[in-house]
Amino acid sequence: MTVERDQDPALQGFAHPERLVTTGWLAEHLGTPGLVVVESDEDVLLYETGHIPGAVKIDWHTDLNDPVARDYIDGAAFAKLVGSKGIGRDTTVVIYGDKNNWWAAYALWVFTLFGHEDVRLLDGGRTKWEAEGRAYTTEAPASTAVDYPVVERDDAPIRAYKEDVLAALGSAKLVDVRSAPEYVGDRTTAPDYPEEGALRAGHIPTAASVPWGRAVAEDGTFKKTEELSAIYLDEVGLRPGDSIIAYCRIGERSSHTWFALTHLLGLEGVRNYDGSWTEWGSAVRVPIVRGDQPGEVPAR
Amino acid sequence: MAKTTLPGSLAAIQDDFLALDQGERLQLLLEFSQSLPELSERYRDHPDLLERVVECQSPVYLFVDVEDGVVRINVTAPKESPTTRGFASILHEGLDGLTVDEVLGVPADYPLDLGLTEAVSPLRIRGMMGMLGRIQRQVREKSGA
């Protein structure tokens, strides 16, 4: 049982309009049986200051990451987590968050690793909901725990490991979604962000630089199909059928681009390299290019 | 180098956190974020006097005054970043009004000892260590200690 999709004309030009809902649709559907709204933010306390009525919180770090190994939680932990939030396998999940839905897109991508079928993003996230003066509450949602089956992650279709990226150099198209100074190699972290442990600066050879924010319109929603095509297809040269790998610093901004490429432009075969620069920039004997040109695959 | 001892104000805050379970600790941090005082007019009108804390993901600015050996903390962080505001507020409540030696004596890893690493994540707590380090550096510069 899934909740009806948003028929808003603004979404219908996308390849998979069922993956987005507008703020208006969400406001009308709050409380619909079979729908659970999830907030996922960069700031771990933002939800507590006020959230969409009935929304539950899932934190990318404390909930979705394994507390010991640098990996995601396993099927049993995921089942326990989402089941406790009232999410069943056939629940329609709508995710939203701060920072233009970076972490919301990241959470959606993790839900997809577990094969959760109906998971959507609130187009525009917190920013748009707030700009429209829509309601927040600090009241805790009354979720009833449900049983969620233990489904093991299937990483291969949408997740790339470092070894995959190395093996794909020269054949896959890489998209570096970080800021220009990070791509060029002037710095290892986003402007205004703390250093997070990458030892070398630059980018993976052959990667095109397309900062994630280029997919976003001024009001925080995704740009229209034509604008997205102009960037990713015409300018960068991505084509249907290509093997594509997006990366950033820790995989959150590239989840956002993964969403745009996969669900809005309908490209298949897009993977997110979540190890991203914090892994590549610290790994021993991997090739790195500095400067504003993509660079060549080194001879092996 | 001053020897490290935890001032009573910071020890009390630490005790408060450690007495709570994980979920309640987050709630207490939220209360701290709500009680961070507004900047005084002097700094509101002169944002150029404030120092940016680059270890924090959100724009946090602070300025330390030392008057007759007493440390005054001025710090601001945006409302959309309650975690960062909470950290700033803990340091304000714990350090404002202490002596130079007391502030310099606070162990650099105090933020790790609040029992928040599980609820908040170590990555986020790094921002608070950055704030503390900058406060101590400003105190050293301004007191000649």
Short mmCIF file of C-alpha atoms in Angstrom, two decimals:
data_model
loop_
_atom_site.label_atom_id
_atom_site.label_comp_id
_atom_site.label_asym_id
_atom_site.label_seq_id
_atom_site.Cartn_x
_atom_site.Cartn_y
_atom_site.Cartn_z
CA MET A 1 0.00 0.00 0.00
CA THR A 2 1.67 3.17 -1.12
CA VAL A 3 0.37 6.69 -0.86
CA GLU A 4 -0.74 8.31 -4.14
CA ARG A 5 1.98 10.23 -5.90
CA ASP A 6 2.22 13.99 -6.21
CA GLN A 7 0.65 15.00 -9.53
CA ASP A 8 1.94 18.58 -9.35
CA PRO A 9 2.72 19.65 -12.94
CA ALA A 10 6.07 21.08 -11.80
CA LEU A 11 7.35 17.56 -11.15
CA GLN A 12 5.99 15.76 -14.20
CA GLY A 13 8.90 16.60 -16.50
CA PHE A 14 11.29 14.51 -14.40
CA ALA A 15 12.11 10.94 -15.36
CA HIS A 16 10.78 9.65 -12.04
CA PRO A 17 8.39 12.27 -10.67
CA GLU A 18 7.20 9.76 -8.07
CA ARG A 19 10.49 10.33 -6.22
CA LEU A 20 9.63 13.92 -5.28
CA VAL A 21 6.79 15.56 -3.41
CA THR A 22 6.05 19.27 -3.15
CA THR A 23 5.55 21.07 0.14
CA GLY A 24 1.89 21.56 -0.74
CA TRP A 25 1.37 17.84 -1.30
CA LEU A 26 3.07 16.98 1.96
CA ALA A 27 1.02 19.50 3.95
CA GLU A 28 -2.15 17.93 2.55
CA HIS A 29 -1.03 14.37 3.17
CA LEU A 30 0.33 14.63 6.71
CA GLY A 31 -1.24 11.90 8.80
CA THR A 32 -2.19 9.74 5.81
CA PRO A 33 -2.00 6.05 6.79
CA GLY A 34 0.99 4.39 5.15
CA LEU A 35 3.05 7.60 5.06
CA VAL A 36 5.97 8.30 7.38
CA VAL A 37 7.86 11.60 7.15
CA VAL A 38 11.55 11.49 8.10
CA GLU A 39 13.81 14.44 8.91
CA SER A 40 17.56 14.02 8.32
CA ASP A 41 19.83 16.97 9.06
CA GLU A 42 23.42 17.96 9.31
CA ASP A 43 22.71 19.46 12.74
CA VAL A 44 21.79 16.67 15.15
CA LEU A 45 19.58 18.99 17.25
CA LEU A 46 17.73 20.86 14.53
CA TYR A 47 14.84 18.41 14.56
CA GLU A 48 14.34 19.03 18.27
CA THR A 49 13.94 22.79 17.72
CA GLY A 50 10.89 22.11 15.56
CA HIS A 51 9.98 19.66 12.82
CA ILE A 52 7.13 18.92 10.44
CA PRO A 53 4.23 17.58 12.53
CA GLY A 54 4.45 13.82 12.87
CA ALA A 55 7.94 13.59 11.33
CA VAL A 56 10.44 11.18 12.88
CA LYS A 57 14.18 11.81 13.02
CA ILE A 58 16.93 9.68 11.50
CA ASP A 59 20.46 10.96 11.94
CA TRP A 60 23.01 10.12 9.23
CA HIS A 61 25.82 9.68 11.71
CA THR A 62 24.37 8.26 14.90
CA ASP A 63 21.69 6.12 13.19
CA LEU A 64 22.81 5.12 9.67
CA ASN A 65 26.56 4.68 10.12
CA ASP A 66 28.01 1.67 11.82
CA PRO A 67 29.39 2.87 15.16
CA VAL A 68 32.68 0.99 14.73
CA ALA A 69 33.61 0.25 11.12
CA ARG A 70 33.39 2.98 8.50
CA ASP A 71 30.35 1.49 6.81
CA TYR A 72 26.58 1.53 6.99
CA ILE A 73 24.55 -0.43 9.46
CA ASP A 74 23.54 -3.96 8.47
CA GLY A 75 20.12 -5.34 7.65
CA ALA A 76 19.23 -6.22 11.23
CA ALA A 77 20.16 -2.77 12.56
CA PHE A 78 18.28 -1.07 9.72
CA ALA A 79 15.19 -3.16 10.38
CA LYS A 80 15.32 -2.29 14.06
CA LEU A 81 15.90 1.41 13.38
CA VAL A 82 13.17 2.02 10.84
CA GLY A 83 10.73 -0.41 12.45
CA SER A 84 11.00 1.60 15.67
CA LYS A 85 10.03 4.71 13.68
CA GLY A 86 6.86 3.07 12.44
CA ILE A 87 8.22 2.34 8.96
CA GLY A 88 7.21 -0.96 7.39
CA ARG A 89 8.57 -2.43 4.17
CA ASP A 90 5.61 -1.03 2.17
CA THR A 91 5.48 2.36 3.90
CA THR A 92 5.79 5.47 1.77
CA VAL A 93 8.71 7.40 3.23
CA VAL A 94 9.18 11.12 2.53
CA ILE A 95 12.54 12.53 3.66
CA TYR A 96 13.47 16.18 4.11
CA GLY A 97 16.23 18.09 5.85
CA ASP A 98 18.47 21.13 6.15
CA LYS A 99 21.24 22.27 3.80
CA ASN A 100 19.24 21.72 0.61
CA ASN A 101 18.45 18.14 1.52
CA TRP A 102 22.08 16.93 1.53
CA TRP A 103 21.47 14.57 4.40
CA ALA A 104 17.95 13.80 3.29
CA ALA A 105 19.31 12.64 -0.07
CA TYR A 106 21.98 10.68 1.77
CA ALA A 107 19.34 8.96 3.92
CA LEU A 108 17.26 8.24 0.82
CA TRP A 109 20.28 6.66 -0.81
CA VAL A 110 20.86 4.47 2.26
CA PHE A 111 17.18 3.42 2.22
CA THR A 112 17.77 2.46 -1.41
CA LEU A 113 20.77 0.29 -0.45
CA PHE A 114 18.27 -1.75 1.56
CA GLY A 115 15.88 -1.85 -1.36
CA HIS A 116 13.14 0.17 0.32
CA GLU A 117 10.78 0.68 -2.57
CA ASP A 118 8.82 3.86 -1.98
CA VAL A 119 11.13 6.55 -0.68
CA ARG A 120 10.76 10.18 -1.80
CA LEU A 121 12.33 13.56 -1.16
CA LEU A 122 10.48 16.71 -0.14
CA ASP A 123 11.52 19.08 -2.93
CA GLY A 124 13.13 22.12 -1.32
CA GLY A 125 13.49 20.55 2.13
CA ARG A 126 13.33 22.58 5.33
CA THR A 127 14.27 25.75 3.51
CA LYS A 128 11.15 25.79 1.36
CA TRP A 129 8.84 24.54 4.09
CA GLU A 130 10.03 27.42 6.29
CA ALA A 131 10.00 30.04 3.53
CA GLU A 132 6.33 29.25 3.00
CA GLY A 133 5.62 29.76 6.69
CA ARG A 134 4.41 26.20 7.17
CA ALA A 135 3.99 24.69 10.61
CA TYR A 136 6.63 23.09 12.80
CA THR A 137 6.09 21.40 16.11
CA THR A 138 8.35 20.29 18.94
CA GLU A 139 5.87 17.62 19.92
CA ALA A 140 7.32 14.12 19.69
CA PRO A 141 5.51 11.96 17.14
CA ALA A 142 3.42 9.09 18.44
CA SER A 143 5.04 6.34 16.35
CA THR A 144 3.98 2.77 16.87
CA ALA A 145 6.81 0.33 16.25
CA VAL A 146 6.20 -2.10 13.41
CA ASP A 147 8.05 -5.13 12.10
CA TYR A 148 10.47 -4.42 9.29
CA PRO A 149 12.01 -7.45 7.62
CA VAL A 150 15.76 -7.98 7.83
CA VAL A 151 16.96 -7.26 4.31
CA GLU A 152 20.70 -7.19 3.69
CA ARG A 153 22.12 -4.24 1.82
CA ASP A 154 22.69 -4.58 -1.88
CA ASP A 155 25.55 -2.15 -2.42
CA ALA A 156 26.66 -3.07 -5.93
CA PRO A 157 24.06 -1.23 -8.06
CA ILE A 158 24.39 2.22 -6.49
CA ARG A 159 27.48 2.21 -4.29
CA ALA A 160 31.10 2.32 -5.48
CA TYR A 161 34.06 1.32 -3.33
CA LYS A 162 37.55 2.69 -3.80
CA GLU A 163 38.57 -0.47 -5.65
CA ASP A 164 35.63 -0.01 -8.04
CA VAL A 165 36.72 3.54 -8.79
CA LEU A 166 40.32 2.48 -9.42
CA ALA A 167 39.18 -0.30 -11.73
CA ALA A 168 36.80 2.02 -13.56
CA LEU A 169 39.32 4.79 -14.25
CA GLY A 170 39.17 5.49 -17.95
CA SER A 171 35.89 3.70 -18.52
CA ALA A 172 33.40 5.17 -16.04
CA LYS A 173 32.60 8.86 -16.05
CA LEU A 174 33.46 10.45 -12.75
CA VAL A 175 31.64 13.47 -11.40
CA ASP A 176 33.29 15.45 -8.62
CA VAL A 177 30.55 17.44 -6.92
CA ARG A 178 32.72 19.33 -4.43
CA SER A 179 33.48 23.05 -4.55
CA ALA A 180 36.00 24.43 -7.04
CA PRO A 181 38.80 24.96 -4.47
CA GLU A 182 38.49 21.34 -3.35
CA TYR A 183 38.58 20.08 -6.95
CA VAL A 184 41.57 22.19 -7.91
CA GLY A 185 43.42 21.08 -4.79
CA ASP A 186 43.61 24.35 -2.90
CA ARG A 187 41.89 22.75 0.06
CA THR A 188 40.64 19.38 1.27
CA THR A 189 37.31 20.48 2.77
CA ALA A 190 34.37 22.57 1.67
CA PRO A 191 34.75 26.28 2.34
CA ASP A 192 33.54 26.91 5.91
CA TYR A 193 33.93 23.25 6.88
CA PRO A 194 36.44 21.74 9.27
CA GLU A 195 39.37 19.70 8.07
CA GLU A 196 38.25 16.11 8.15
CA GLY A 197 41.34 14.16 7.72
CA ALA A 198 42.15 13.97 4.00
CA LEU A 199 45.92 14.11 3.65
CA ARG A 200 46.16 15.14 0.00
CA ALA A 201 44.20 17.65 -2.07
CA GLY A 202 43.01 17.51 -5.67
CA HIS A 203 40.66 15.22 -7.58
CA ILE A 204 40.44 11.75 -9.08
CA PRO A 205 41.89 11.70 -12.63
CA THR A 206 39.29 12.28 -15.39
CA ALA A 207 36.60 13.54 -12.97
CA ALA A 208 34.46 16.40 -14.24
CA SER A 209 33.83 19.20 -11.78
CA VAL A 210 30.12 19.83 -11.25
CA PRO A 211 29.49 21.30 -7.80
CA TRP A 212 26.30 19.74 -6.40
CA GLY A 213 24.60 23.12 -5.95
CA ARG A 214 24.31 23.55 -9.70
CA ALA A 215 21.35 21.15 -9.57
CA VAL A 216 19.46 23.43 -7.21
CA ALA A 217 17.24 26.43 -8.00
CA GLU A 218 17.18 29.56 -5.89
CA ASP A 219 14.23 28.44 -3.75
CA GLY A 220 16.05 25.22 -2.81
CA THR A 221 14.06 22.94 -5.14
CA PHE A 222 15.68 20.97 -7.93
CA LYS A 223 16.09 22.69 -11.28
CA LYS A 224 13.85 21.61 -14.16
CA THR A 225 14.77 18.74 -16.47
CA GLU A 226 15.91 21.03 -19.29
CA GLU A 227 18.32 22.88 -17.02
CA LEU A 228 19.65 19.64 -15.53
CA SER A 229 20.11 18.16 -19.02
CA ALA A 230 21.99 21.25 -20.15
CA ILE A 231 24.46 20.78 -17.31
CA TYR A 232 24.93 17.05 -17.00
CA LEU A 233 24.28 15.88 -20.57
CA ASP A 234 25.27 18.76 -22.85
CA GLU A 235 28.05 20.28 -20.78
CA VAL A 236 29.55 17.28 -18.97
CA GLY A 237 28.71 14.74 -21.66
CA LEU A 238 26.98 12.10 -19.55
CA ARG A 239 24.92 9.74 -21.69
CA PRO A 240 22.26 7.12 -21.00
CA GLY A 241 24.04 3.81 -20.63
CA ASP A 242 27.22 5.33 -19.21
CA SER A 243 28.69 3.97 -16.03
CA ILE A 244 28.80 7.04 -13.77
CA ILE A 245 30.34 7.52 -10.34
CA ALA A 246 29.74 10.63 -8.24
CA TYR A 247 31.83 11.55 -5.23
CA CYS A 248 32.38 14.43 -2.82
CA ARG A 249 34.00 14.50 0.62
CA ILE A 250 32.07 11.94 2.62
CA GLY A 251 29.30 10.99 0.21
CA GLU A 252 26.53 13.33 1.27
CA ARG A 253 26.67 15.98 -1.43
CA SER A 254 27.21 13.25 -4.03
CA SER A 255 24.03 11.51 -2.81
CA HIS A 256 22.25 14.69 -3.83
CA THR A 257 23.78 14.53 -7.31
CA TRP A 258 23.13 10.77 -7.48
CA PHE A 259 19.46 11.54 -6.82
CA ALA A 260 19.33 14.17 -9.56
CA LEU A 261 21.04 11.94 -12.14
CA THR A 262 19.12 8.77 -11.27
CA HIS A 263 15.64 9.95 -10.46
CA LEU A 264 15.31 13.30 -12.21
CA LEU A 265 17.29 12.65 -15.42
CA GLY A 266 16.60 8.92 -15.40
CA LEU A 267 20.20 7.82 -15.95
CA GLU A 268 20.79 4.25 -14.89
CA GLY A 269 24.11 2.94 -13.69
CA VAL A 270 24.93 5.88 -11.43
CA ARG A 271 26.86 4.98 -8.30
CA ASN A 272 27.82 7.06 -5.28
CA TYR A 273 31.40 6.65 -4.05
CA ASP A 274 30.71 7.35 -0.38
CA GLY A 275 34.33 6.88 0.69
CA SER A 276 34.87 9.99 -1.41
CA TRP A 277 37.70 12.40 -0.78
CA THR A 278 38.20 11.53 2.89
CA GLU A 279 39.20 8.07 1.67
CA TRP A 280 40.82 8.80 -1.70
CA GLY A 281 42.76 11.81 -0.42
CA SER A 282 44.30 9.68 2.33
CA ALA A 283 44.80 6.42 0.45
CA VAL A 284 48.32 5.29 -0.45
CA ARG A 285 49.32 5.06 -4.12
CA VAL A 286 46.13 6.26 -5.76
CA PRO A 287 46.47 8.80 -8.58
CA ILE A 288 45.51 12.40 -7.91
CA VAL A 289 45.29 15.37 -10.24
CA ARG A 290 45.69 18.99 -9.20
CA GLY A 291 44.43 21.99 -11.11
CA ASP A 292 41.25 22.79 -12.94
CA GLN A 293 41.59 20.16 -15.72
CA PRO A 294 40.22 16.61 -15.32
CA GLY A 295 43.58 15.08 -16.16
CA GLU A 296 44.52 11.74 -17.67
CA VAL A 297 44.35 8.17 -16.44
CA PRO A 298 47.92 7.32 -15.47
CA ALA A 299 49.64 4.45 -17.27
CA ARG A 300 49.49 1.25 -15.23
CA MET B 1 51.94 26.47 30.87
CA ALA B 2 49.13 26.47 33.40
CA LYS B 3 48.31 23.13 34.93
CA THR B 4 45.00 21.66 33.88
CA THR B 5 42.19 21.63 36.41
CA LEU B 6 38.50 21.73 35.70
CA PRO B 7 36.81 24.86 37.09
CA GLY B 8 33.74 24.19 39.26
CA SER B 9 31.37 25.70 36.68
CA LEU B 10 32.49 23.30 33.94
CA ALA B 11 32.62 20.36 36.33
CA ALA B 12 29.00 21.06 37.31
CA ILE B 13 27.91 21.12 33.66
CA GLN B 14 29.75 17.85 33.08
CA ASP B 15 28.03 16.26 36.09
CA ASP B 16 24.65 17.41 34.79
CA PHE B 17 25.23 15.75 31.43
CA LEU B 18 26.65 12.53 32.82
CA ALA B 19 23.69 12.11 35.18
CA LEU B 20 21.33 11.85 32.18
CA ASP B 21 20.66 9.11 29.66
CA GLN B 22 21.63 9.68 26.02
CA GLY B 23 18.32 11.13 24.85
CA GLU B 24 18.10 13.50 27.82
CA ARG B 25 21.65 14.71 27.17
CA LEU B 26 20.55 15.90 23.75
CA GLN B 27 17.62 17.68 25.39
CA LEU B 28 19.97 19.42 27.83
CA LEU B 29 22.20 20.51 24.95
CA LEU B 30 19.09 21.95 23.31
CA GLU B 31 18.32 23.91 26.48
CA PHE B 32 21.85 25.28 26.45
CA SER B 33 21.40 26.35 22.84
CA GLN B 34 18.30 28.28 23.83
CA SER B 35 19.98 30.06 26.71
CA LEU B 36 22.96 31.48 24.81
CA PRO B 37 22.79 35.22 25.56
CA GLU B 38 22.56 37.76 22.75
CA LEU B 39 25.78 39.57 21.88
CA SER B 40 26.29 42.88 23.61
CA GLU B 41 25.69 45.97 21.47
CA ARG B 42 29.38 46.57 21.06
CA TYR B 43 29.84 43.32 19.13
CA ARG B 44 26.49 43.42 17.39
CA ASP B 45 27.56 46.70 15.83
CA HIS B 46 31.13 45.57 15.15
CA PRO B 47 31.09 42.05 13.76
CA ASP B 48 34.62 42.74 12.50
CA LEU B 49 35.89 42.39 16.07
CA LEU B 50 34.75 38.78 16.24
CA GLU B 51 36.89 35.80 15.27
CA ARG B 52 35.48 33.06 13.05
CA VAL B 53 35.72 29.53 14.44
CA VAL B 54 36.59 27.56 11.29
CA GLU B 55 36.45 24.19 13.02
CA CYS B 56 32.68 24.57 13.23
CA GLN B 57 30.48 23.77 10.27
CA SER B 58 28.21 26.70 11.06
CA PRO B 59 29.23 30.31 11.26
CA VAL B 60 30.37 30.80 14.85
CA TYR B 61 32.07 33.96 15.93
CA LEU B 62 33.65 34.72 19.25
CA PHE B 63 35.58 37.43 21.00
CA VAL B 64 37.24 37.29 24.40
CA ASP B 65 37.76 40.30 26.70
CA VAL B 66 40.14 40.21 29.62
CA GLU B 67 39.39 42.89 32.24
CA ASP B 68 41.45 42.96 35.45
CA GLY B 69 42.33 39.31 35.06
CA VAL B 70 38.68 38.29 34.51
CA VAL B 71 37.67 36.63 31.24
CA ARG B 72 34.52 37.71 29.37
CA ILE B 73 33.24 35.51 26.54
CA ASN B 74 31.25 36.92 23.62
CA VAL B 75 30.01 34.32 21.20
CA THR B 76 27.30 33.99 18.58
CA ALA B 77 25.99 31.18 16.38
CA PRO B 78 22.91 30.97 14.13
CA LYS B 79 19.58 29.59 15.33
CA GLU B 80 19.57 27.00 12.51
CA SER B 81 22.63 25.42 14.10
CA PRO B 82 21.40 24.47 17.57
CA THR B 83 24.17 21.96 18.23
CA THR B 84 26.84 24.58 17.66
CA ARG B 85 24.87 27.10 19.70
CA GLY B 86 24.64 24.57 22.50
CA PHE B 87 28.40 24.08 22.52
CA ALA B 88 28.95 27.84 22.52
CA SER B 89 26.49 28.25 25.36
CA ILE B 90 28.20 25.60 27.51
CA LEU B 91 31.52 27.38 27.10
CA HIS B 92 29.92 30.75 27.80
CA GLU B 93 28.26 29.53 30.97
CA GLY B 94 31.32 27.61 32.08
CA LEU B 95 34.05 30.15 31.32
CA ASP B 96 32.56 33.65 31.47
CA GLY B 97 33.73 35.40 34.63
CA LEU B 98 36.60 33.03 35.42
CA THR B 99 40.18 34.19 35.90
CA VAL B 100 42.82 33.94 33.18
CA ASP B 101 44.54 31.04 34.94
CA GLU B 102 41.28 29.15 35.39
CA VAL B 103 40.41 29.43 31.69
CA LEU B 104 43.90 28.43 30.58
CA GLY B 105 43.75 25.47 32.95
CA VAL B 106 40.74 23.87 31.26
CA PRO B 107 41.83 20.61 29.61
CA ALA B 108 41.64 20.84 25.81
CA ASP B 109 39.66 17.61 25.64
CA TYR B 110 36.91 18.79 28.02
CA PRO B 111 34.30 18.63 25.19
CA LEU B 112 34.98 14.89 24.84
CA ASP B 113 34.21 14.32 28.52
CA LEU B 114 30.62 15.56 28.50
CA GLY B 115 29.21 12.19 27.54
CA LEU B 116 27.98 13.51 24.21
CA THR B 117 30.16 11.56 21.78
CA GLU B 118 27.51 8.87 21.35
CA ALA B 119 24.50 11.18 21.02
CA VAL B 120 26.19 13.86 18.96
CA SER B 121 29.14 12.07 17.24
CA PRO B 122 32.84 12.85 17.73
CA LEU B 123 32.98 14.69 14.41
CA ARG B 124 30.58 17.32 15.63
CA ILE B 125 32.28 17.67 18.98
CA ARG B 126 35.46 18.71 17.20
CA GLY B 127 33.83 22.08 16.57
CA MET B 128 33.54 22.65 20.31
CA MET B 129 37.20 21.79 20.81
CA GLY B 130 38.00 24.39 18.17
CA MET B 131 36.00 26.98 20.06
CA LEU B 132 37.71 26.19 23.36
CA GLY B 133 41.14 26.31 21.73
CA ARG B 134 40.44 29.71 20.21
CA ILE B 135 39.11 31.09 23.49
CA GLN B 136 42.26 29.96 25.29
CA ARG B 137 44.49 31.41 22.57
CA GLN B 138 42.72 34.77 22.74
CA VAL B 139 43.01 34.76 26.53
CA ARG B 140 46.75 34.11 26.27
CA GLU B 141 47.17 36.92 23.74
CA LYS B 142 45.13 39.40 25.70
CA SER B 143 46.57 38.67 29.12
CA GLY B 144 50.20 38.14 28.17
CA ALA B 145 50.03 34.83 30.05
#
